[in-house]
mmCIF file of C-alpha atoms and ligand atoms in Angstrom:
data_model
loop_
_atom_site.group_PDB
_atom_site.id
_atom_site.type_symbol
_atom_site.label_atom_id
_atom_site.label_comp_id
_atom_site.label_asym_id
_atom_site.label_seq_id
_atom_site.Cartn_x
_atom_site.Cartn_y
_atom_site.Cartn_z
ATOM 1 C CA UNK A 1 124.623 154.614 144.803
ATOM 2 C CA UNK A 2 122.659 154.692 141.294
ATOM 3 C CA UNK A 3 124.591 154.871 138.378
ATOM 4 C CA UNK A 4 123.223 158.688 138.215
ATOM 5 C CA UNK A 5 124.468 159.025 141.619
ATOM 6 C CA UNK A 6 128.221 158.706 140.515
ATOM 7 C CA UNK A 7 127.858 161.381 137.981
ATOM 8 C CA UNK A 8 129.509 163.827 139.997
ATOM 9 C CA UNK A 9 132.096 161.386 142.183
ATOM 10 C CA UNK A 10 135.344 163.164 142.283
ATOM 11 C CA UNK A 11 134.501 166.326 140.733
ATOM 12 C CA UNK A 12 133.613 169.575 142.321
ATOM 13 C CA UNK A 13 130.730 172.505 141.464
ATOM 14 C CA UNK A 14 130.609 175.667 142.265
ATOM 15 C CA UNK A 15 127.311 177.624 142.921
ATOM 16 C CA UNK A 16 126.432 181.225 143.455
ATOM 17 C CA UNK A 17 123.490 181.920 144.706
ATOM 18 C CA UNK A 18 123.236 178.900 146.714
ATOM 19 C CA UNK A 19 121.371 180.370 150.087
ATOM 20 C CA UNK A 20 117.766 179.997 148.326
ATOM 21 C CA UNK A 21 115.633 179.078 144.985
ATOM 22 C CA UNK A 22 117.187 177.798 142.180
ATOM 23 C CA UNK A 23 120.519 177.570 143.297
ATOM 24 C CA UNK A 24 120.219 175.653 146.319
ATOM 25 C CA UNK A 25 118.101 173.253 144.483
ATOM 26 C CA UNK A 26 121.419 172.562 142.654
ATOM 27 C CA UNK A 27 122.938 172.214 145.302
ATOM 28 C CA UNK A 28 120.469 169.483 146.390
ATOM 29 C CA UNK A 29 120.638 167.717 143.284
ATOM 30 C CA UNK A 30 124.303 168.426 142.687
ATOM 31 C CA UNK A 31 125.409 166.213 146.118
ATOM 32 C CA UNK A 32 122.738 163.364 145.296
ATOM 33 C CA UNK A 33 124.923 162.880 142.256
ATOM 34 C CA UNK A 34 127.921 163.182 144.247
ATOM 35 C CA UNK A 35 130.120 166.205 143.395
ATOM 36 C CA UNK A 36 132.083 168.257 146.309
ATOM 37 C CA UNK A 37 129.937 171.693 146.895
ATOM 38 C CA UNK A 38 131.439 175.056 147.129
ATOM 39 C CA UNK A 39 128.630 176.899 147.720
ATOM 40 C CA UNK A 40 128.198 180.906 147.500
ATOM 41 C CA UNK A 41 125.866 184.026 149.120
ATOM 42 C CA UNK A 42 125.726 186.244 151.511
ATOM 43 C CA UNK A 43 123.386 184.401 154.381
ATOM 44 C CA UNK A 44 125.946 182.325 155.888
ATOM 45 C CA UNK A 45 123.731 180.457 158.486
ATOM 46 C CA UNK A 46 121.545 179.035 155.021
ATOM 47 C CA UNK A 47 124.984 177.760 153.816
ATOM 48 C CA UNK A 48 125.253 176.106 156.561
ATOM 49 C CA UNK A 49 122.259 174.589 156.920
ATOM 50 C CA UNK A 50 122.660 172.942 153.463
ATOM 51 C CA UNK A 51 126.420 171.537 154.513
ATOM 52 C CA UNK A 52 124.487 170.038 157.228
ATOM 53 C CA UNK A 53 122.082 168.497 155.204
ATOM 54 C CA UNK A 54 124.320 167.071 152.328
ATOM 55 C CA UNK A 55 126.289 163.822 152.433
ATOM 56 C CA UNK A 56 129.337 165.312 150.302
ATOM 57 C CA UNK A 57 132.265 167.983 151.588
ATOM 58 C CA UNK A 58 131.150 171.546 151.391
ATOM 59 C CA UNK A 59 133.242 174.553 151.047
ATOM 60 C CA UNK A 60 131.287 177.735 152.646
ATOM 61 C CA UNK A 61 132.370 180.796 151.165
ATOM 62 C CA UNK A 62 130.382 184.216 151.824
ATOM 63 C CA UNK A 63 130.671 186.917 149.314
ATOM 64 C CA UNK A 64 128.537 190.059 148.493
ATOM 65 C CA UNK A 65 128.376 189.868 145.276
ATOM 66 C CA UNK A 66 127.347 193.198 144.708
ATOM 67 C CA UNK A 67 130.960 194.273 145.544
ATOM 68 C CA UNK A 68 133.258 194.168 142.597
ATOM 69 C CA UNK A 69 136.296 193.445 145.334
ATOM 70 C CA UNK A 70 134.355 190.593 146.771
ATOM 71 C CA UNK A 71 133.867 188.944 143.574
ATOM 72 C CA UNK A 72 137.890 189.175 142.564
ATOM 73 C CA UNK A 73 138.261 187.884 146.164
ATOM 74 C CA UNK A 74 136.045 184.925 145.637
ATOM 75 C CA UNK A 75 138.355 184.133 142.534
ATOM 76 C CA UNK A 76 141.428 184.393 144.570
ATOM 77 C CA UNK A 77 140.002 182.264 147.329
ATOM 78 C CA UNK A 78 139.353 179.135 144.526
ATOM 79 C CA UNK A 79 142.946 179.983 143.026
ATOM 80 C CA UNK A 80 143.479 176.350 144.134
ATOM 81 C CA UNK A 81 140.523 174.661 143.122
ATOM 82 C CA UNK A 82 139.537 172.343 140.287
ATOM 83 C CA UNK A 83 136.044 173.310 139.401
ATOM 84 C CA UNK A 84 134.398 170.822 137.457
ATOM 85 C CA UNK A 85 130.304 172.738 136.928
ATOM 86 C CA UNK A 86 130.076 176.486 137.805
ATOM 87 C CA UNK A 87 126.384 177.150 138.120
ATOM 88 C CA UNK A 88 126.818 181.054 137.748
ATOM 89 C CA UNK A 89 123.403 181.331 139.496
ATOM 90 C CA UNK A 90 122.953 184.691 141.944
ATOM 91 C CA UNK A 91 120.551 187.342 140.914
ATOM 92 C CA UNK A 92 117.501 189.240 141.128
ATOM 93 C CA UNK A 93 115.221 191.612 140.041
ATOM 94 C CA UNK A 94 112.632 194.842 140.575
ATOM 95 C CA UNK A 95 109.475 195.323 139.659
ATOM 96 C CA UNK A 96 108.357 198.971 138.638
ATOM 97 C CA UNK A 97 108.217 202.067 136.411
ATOM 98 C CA UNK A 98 111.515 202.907 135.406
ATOM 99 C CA UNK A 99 111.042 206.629 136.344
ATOM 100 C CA UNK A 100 110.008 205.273 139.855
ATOM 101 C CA UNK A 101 112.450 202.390 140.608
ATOM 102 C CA UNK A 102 114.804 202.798 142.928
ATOM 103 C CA UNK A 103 118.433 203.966 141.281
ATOM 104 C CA UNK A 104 120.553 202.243 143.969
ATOM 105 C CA UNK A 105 118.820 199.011 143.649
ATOM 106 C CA UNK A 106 119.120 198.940 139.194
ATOM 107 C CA UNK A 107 122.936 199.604 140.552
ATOM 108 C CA UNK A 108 123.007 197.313 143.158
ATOM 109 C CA UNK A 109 121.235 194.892 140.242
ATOM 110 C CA UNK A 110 123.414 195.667 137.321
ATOM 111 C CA UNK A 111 126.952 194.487 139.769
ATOM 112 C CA UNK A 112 125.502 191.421 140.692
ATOM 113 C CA UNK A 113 123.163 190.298 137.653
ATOM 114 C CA UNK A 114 126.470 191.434 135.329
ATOM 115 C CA UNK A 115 129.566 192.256 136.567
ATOM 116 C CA UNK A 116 129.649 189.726 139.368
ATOM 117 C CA UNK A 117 128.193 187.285 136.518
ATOM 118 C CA UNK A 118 130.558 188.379 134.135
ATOM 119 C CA UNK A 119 134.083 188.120 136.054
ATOM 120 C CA UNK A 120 132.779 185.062 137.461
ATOM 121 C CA UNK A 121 132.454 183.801 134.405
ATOM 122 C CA UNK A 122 135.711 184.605 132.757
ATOM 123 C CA UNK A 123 137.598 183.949 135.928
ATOM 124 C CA UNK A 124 136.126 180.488 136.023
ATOM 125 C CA UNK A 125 136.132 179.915 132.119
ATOM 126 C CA UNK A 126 140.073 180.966 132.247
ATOM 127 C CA UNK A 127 140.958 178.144 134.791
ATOM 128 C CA UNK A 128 138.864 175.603 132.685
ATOM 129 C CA UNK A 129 139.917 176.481 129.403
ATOM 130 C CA UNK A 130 143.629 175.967 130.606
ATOM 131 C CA UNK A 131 143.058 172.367 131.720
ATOM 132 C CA UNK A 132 144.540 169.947 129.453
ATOM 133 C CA UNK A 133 144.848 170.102 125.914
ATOM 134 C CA UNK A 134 141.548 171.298 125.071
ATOM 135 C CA UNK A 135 140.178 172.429 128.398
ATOM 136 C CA UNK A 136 137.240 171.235 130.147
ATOM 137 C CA UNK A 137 134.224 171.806 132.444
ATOM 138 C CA UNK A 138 131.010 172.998 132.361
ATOM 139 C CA UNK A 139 129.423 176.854 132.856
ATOM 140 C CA UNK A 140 125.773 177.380 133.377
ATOM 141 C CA UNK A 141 124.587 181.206 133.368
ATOM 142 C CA UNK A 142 121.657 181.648 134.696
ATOM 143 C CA UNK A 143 119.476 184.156 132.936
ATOM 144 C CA UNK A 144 115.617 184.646 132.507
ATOM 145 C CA UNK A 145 113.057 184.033 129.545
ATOM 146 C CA UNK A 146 113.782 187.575 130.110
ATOM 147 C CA UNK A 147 117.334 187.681 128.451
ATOM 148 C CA UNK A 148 115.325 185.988 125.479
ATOM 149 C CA UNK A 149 112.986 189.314 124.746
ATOM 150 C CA UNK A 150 113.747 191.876 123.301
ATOM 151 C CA UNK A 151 112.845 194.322 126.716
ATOM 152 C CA UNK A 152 110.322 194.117 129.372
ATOM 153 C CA UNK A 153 108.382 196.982 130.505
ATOM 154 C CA UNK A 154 108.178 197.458 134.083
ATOM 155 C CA UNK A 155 111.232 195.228 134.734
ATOM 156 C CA UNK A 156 113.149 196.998 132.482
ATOM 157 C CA UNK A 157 116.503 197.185 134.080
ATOM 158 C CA UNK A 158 116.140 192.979 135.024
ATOM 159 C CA UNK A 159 115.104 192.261 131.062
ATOM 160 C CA UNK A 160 118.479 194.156 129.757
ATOM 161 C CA UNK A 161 120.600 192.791 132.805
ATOM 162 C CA UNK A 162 119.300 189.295 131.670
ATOM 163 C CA UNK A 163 120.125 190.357 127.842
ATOM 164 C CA UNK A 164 123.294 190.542 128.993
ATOM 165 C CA UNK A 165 123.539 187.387 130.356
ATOM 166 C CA UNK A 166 121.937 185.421 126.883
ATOM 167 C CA UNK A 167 124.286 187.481 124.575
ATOM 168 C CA UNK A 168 127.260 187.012 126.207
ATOM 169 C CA UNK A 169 127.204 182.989 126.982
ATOM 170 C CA UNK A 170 125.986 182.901 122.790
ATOM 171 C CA UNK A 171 128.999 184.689 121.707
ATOM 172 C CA UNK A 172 131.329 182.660 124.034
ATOM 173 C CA UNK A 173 130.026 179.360 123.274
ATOM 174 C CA UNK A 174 130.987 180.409 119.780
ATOM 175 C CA UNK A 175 134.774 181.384 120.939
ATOM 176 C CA UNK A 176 135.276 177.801 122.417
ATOM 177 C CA UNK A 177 133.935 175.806 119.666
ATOM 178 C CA UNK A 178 136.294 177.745 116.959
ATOM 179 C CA UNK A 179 139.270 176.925 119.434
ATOM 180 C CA UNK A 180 137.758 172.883 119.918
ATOM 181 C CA UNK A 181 137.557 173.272 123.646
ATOM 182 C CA UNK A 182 135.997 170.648 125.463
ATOM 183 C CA UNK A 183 134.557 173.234 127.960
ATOM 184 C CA UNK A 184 130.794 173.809 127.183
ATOM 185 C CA UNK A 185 128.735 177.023 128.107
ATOM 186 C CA UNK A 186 124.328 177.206 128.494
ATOM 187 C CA UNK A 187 122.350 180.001 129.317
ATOM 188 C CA UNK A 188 119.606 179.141 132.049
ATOM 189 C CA UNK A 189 116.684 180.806 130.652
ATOM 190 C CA UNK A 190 113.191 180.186 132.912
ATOM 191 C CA UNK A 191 109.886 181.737 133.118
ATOM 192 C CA UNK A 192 108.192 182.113 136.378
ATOM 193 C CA UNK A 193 109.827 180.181 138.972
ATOM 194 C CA UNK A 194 108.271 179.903 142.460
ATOM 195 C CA UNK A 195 111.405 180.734 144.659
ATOM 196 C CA UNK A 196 112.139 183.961 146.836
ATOM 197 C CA UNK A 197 112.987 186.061 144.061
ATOM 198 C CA UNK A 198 109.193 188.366 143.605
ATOM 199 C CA UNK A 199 109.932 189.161 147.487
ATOM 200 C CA UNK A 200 112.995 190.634 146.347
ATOM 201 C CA UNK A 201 111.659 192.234 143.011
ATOM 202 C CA UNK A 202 108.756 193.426 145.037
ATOM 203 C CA UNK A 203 106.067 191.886 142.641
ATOM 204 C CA UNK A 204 103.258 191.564 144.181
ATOM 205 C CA UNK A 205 101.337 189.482 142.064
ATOM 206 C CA UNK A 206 102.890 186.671 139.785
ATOM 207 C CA UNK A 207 101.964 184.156 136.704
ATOM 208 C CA UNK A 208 101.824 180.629 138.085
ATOM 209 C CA UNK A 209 105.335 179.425 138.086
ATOM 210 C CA UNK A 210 107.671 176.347 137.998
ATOM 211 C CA UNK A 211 109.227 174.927 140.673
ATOM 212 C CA UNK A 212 112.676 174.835 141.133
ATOM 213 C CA UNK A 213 112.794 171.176 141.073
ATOM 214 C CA UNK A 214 111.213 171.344 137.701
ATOM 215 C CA UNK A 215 113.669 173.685 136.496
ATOM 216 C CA UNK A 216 116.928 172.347 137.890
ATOM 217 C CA UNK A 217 116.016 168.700 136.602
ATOM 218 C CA UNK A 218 114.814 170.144 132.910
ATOM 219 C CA UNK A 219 118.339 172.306 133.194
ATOM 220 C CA UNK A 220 120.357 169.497 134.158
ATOM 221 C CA UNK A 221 118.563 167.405 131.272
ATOM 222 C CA UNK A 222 119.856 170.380 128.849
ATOM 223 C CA UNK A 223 123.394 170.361 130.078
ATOM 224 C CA UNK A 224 124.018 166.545 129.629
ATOM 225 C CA UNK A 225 123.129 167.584 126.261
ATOM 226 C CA UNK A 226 125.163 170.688 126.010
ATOM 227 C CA UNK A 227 122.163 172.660 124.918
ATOM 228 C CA UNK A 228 123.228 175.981 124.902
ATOM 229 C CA UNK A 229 119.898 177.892 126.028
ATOM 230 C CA UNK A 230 118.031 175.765 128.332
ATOM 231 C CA UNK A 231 114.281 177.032 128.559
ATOM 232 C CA UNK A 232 112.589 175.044 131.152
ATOM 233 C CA UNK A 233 108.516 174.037 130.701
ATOM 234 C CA UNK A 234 106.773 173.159 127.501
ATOM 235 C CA UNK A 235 105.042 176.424 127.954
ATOM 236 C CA UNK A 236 107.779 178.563 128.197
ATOM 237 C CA UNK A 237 109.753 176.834 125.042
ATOM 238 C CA UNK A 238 106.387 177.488 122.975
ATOM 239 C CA UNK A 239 106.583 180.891 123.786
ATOM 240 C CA UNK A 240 109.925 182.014 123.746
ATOM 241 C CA UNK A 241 109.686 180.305 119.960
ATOM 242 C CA UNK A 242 106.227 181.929 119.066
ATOM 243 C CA UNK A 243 107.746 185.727 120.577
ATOM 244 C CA UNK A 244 110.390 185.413 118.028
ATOM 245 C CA UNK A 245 107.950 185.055 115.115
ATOM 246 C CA UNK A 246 106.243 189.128 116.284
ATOM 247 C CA UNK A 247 107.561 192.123 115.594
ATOM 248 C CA UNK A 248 109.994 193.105 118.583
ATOM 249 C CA UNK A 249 107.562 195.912 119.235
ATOM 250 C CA UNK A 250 104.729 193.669 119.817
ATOM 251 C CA UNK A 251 106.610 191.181 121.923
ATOM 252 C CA UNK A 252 107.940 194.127 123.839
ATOM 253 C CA UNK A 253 104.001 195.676 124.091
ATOM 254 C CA UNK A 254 103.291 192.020 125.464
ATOM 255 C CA UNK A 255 105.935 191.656 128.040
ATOM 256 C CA UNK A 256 105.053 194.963 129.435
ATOM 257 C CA UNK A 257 101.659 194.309 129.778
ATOM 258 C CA UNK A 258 102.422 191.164 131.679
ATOM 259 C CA UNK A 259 104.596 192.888 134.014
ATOM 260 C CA UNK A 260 102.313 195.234 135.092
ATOM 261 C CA UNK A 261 100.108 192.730 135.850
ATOM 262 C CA UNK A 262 102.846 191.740 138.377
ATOM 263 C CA UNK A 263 103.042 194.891 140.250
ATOM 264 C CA UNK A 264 99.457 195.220 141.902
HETATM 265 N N1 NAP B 301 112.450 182.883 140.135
HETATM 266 C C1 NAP B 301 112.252 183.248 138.891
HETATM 267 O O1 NAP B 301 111.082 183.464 138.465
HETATM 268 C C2 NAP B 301 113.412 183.375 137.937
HETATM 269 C C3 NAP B 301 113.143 183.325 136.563
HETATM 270 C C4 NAP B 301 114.202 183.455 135.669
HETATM 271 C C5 NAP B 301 115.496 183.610 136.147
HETATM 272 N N2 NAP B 301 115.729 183.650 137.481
HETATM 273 C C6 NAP B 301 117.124 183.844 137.929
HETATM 274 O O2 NAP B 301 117.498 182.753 138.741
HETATM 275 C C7 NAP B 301 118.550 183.155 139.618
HETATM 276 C C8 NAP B 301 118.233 182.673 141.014
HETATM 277 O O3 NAP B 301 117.063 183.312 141.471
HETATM 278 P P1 NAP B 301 115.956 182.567 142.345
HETATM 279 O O4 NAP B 301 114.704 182.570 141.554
HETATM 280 O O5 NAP B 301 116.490 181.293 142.852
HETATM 281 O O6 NAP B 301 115.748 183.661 143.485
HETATM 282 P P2 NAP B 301 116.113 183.654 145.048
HETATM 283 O O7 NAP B 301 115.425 182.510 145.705
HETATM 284 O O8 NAP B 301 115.807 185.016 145.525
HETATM 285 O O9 NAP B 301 117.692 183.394 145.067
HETATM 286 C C9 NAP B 301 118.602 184.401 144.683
HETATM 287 C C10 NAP B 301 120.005 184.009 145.107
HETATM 288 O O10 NAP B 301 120.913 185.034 144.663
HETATM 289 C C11 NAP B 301 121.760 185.381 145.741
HETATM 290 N N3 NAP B 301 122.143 186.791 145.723
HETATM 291 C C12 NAP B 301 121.343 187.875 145.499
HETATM 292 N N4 NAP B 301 122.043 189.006 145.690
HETATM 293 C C13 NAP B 301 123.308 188.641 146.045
HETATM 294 C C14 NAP B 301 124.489 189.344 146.397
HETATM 295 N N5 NAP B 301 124.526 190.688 146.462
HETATM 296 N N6 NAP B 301 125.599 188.637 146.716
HETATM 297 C C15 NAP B 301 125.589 187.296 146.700
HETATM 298 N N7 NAP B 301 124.501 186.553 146.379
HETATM 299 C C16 NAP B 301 123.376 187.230 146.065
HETATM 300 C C17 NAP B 301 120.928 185.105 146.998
HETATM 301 O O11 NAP B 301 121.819 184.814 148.093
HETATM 302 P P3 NAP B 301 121.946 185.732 149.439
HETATM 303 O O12 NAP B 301 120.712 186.590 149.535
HETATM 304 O O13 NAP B 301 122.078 184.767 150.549
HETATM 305 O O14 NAP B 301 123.181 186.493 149.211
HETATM 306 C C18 NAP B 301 120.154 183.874 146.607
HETATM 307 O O15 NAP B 301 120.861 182.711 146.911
HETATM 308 C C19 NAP B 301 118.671 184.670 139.475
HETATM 309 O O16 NAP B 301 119.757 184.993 138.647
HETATM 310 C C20 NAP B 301 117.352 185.055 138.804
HETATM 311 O O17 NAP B 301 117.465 186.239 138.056
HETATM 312 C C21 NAP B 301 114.716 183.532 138.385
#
């Protein structure tokens, strides 16, 4: 084993939205470096199929994350586990005019893209920050380029979901360093990424994205360095810093107008 390899030797991670994309990338690249999986979604036989595939123990656990009493069981069920690197990963989105989208689905959307995120987060935070003297571990949330803007037309339910996301790891990141924990937070924050996610946002049409390798090995990169947003792509950091410099109703003008591009 490469010196990379033993990275993760003896230490466990934890990732949501495991089944597919971005998250079972990690997964991929999480074993090669040898940490224990516990791996999380709904599609059990996909969870499976990466166990198989994987050289290190994996724990299976299937939760609907869209079900606040699914997520406090999923805490309950890791009551006795170390967790080392949460990648706080499961999401999605929807494509559409707000007036049009589908009511059940923002719903459906704002449990798993926030609350699931968020007591996931605190759950796991609580059990880190109580290690030791000063704590430790590691929390990625993911998030979107989208959590960066200041709205997005035609995804506008995703955009504020992934506002959510950005805001709260900032303000928590903040929280540990004033209390010198050793546990570090990052925000995930890509562009375009070419996993299953516009089948489940219903986009039809999509900018040329990443791949998931590219962004799980840019946002493993940022967490060896603590960074606490991680925007994969050259690209994407350019514009994410050149957005900032417009007025937010420009930027918001401009996201919208790439959106609808997205929605045939
Ligand atoms: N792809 C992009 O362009 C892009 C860009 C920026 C940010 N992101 C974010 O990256 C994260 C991963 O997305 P992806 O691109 O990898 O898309 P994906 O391939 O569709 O994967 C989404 C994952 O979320 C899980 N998930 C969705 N609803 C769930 C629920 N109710 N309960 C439990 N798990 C659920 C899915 O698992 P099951 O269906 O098996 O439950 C799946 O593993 C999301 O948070 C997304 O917002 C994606």
């Amino acid at each position: 084993m490469t010196e990379k390899g033993k990275q993760g030797e003896g230490k466990t991670a934890l990732i949501t939205g495991a089944t597919s994309g971005i998250g079972r990338e990690f997964a991929r690249v999480l074993a090669q470096r040898g940490y224990r999986l516990i791996l999380v979604g709904r599609r059990h036989g996909r969870l499976e199929e990466i166990k198989e595939s994987v050289s290190v123990p994996v724990r299976i656990i299937t939760a609907d994350l869209s079900q606040e009493s699914q997520c406090r069981q999923l805490l309950h069920d890791l009551d006795d586990e170390q967790i080392d690197l949460f990648i706080n990963d499961a999401g999605f989105g929807d494509c559409g005019r707000f007036v049009r989208t589908s009511l059940d689905k923002d719903v459906s959307m704002i449990h798993v893209n926030i609350i699931a995120m968020h007591i996931l987060f605190k759950g796991i935070l609580k059990k880190m920050t109580a290690r030791g003297t000063h704590g430790s571990g590691q929390i990625l949330n993911v998030a979107s380029a989208a959590g960066l803007m200041p709205g997005g037309p035609f995804m506008a339910t995703y955009y504020a979901t992934k506002a959510y996301v950005t805001s709260l790891t900032r303000a928590v990141s903040v929280e540990l360093r004033e209390m010198h924990s050793h546990v570090h937070v990052s925000a995930l924050c890509p562009g375009p990424v070419n996993t299953e996610f516009n089948e489940h946002a219903d986009v039809v049409f999509a900018l040329k994205g990443i791949s998931a390798q590219q962004c799980v090995r840019e946002a493993m990169a940022g967490l060896a360095a603590h960074r606490l947003i991680i925007v994969p792509s050259f690209t994407m950091k350019i514009a994410m810093a050149g957005q900032r410099l417009l007025p937010a109703c420009l930027t918001v003008h401009l996201a919208g107008m790439q959106q609808k591009r997205k929605m045939g």
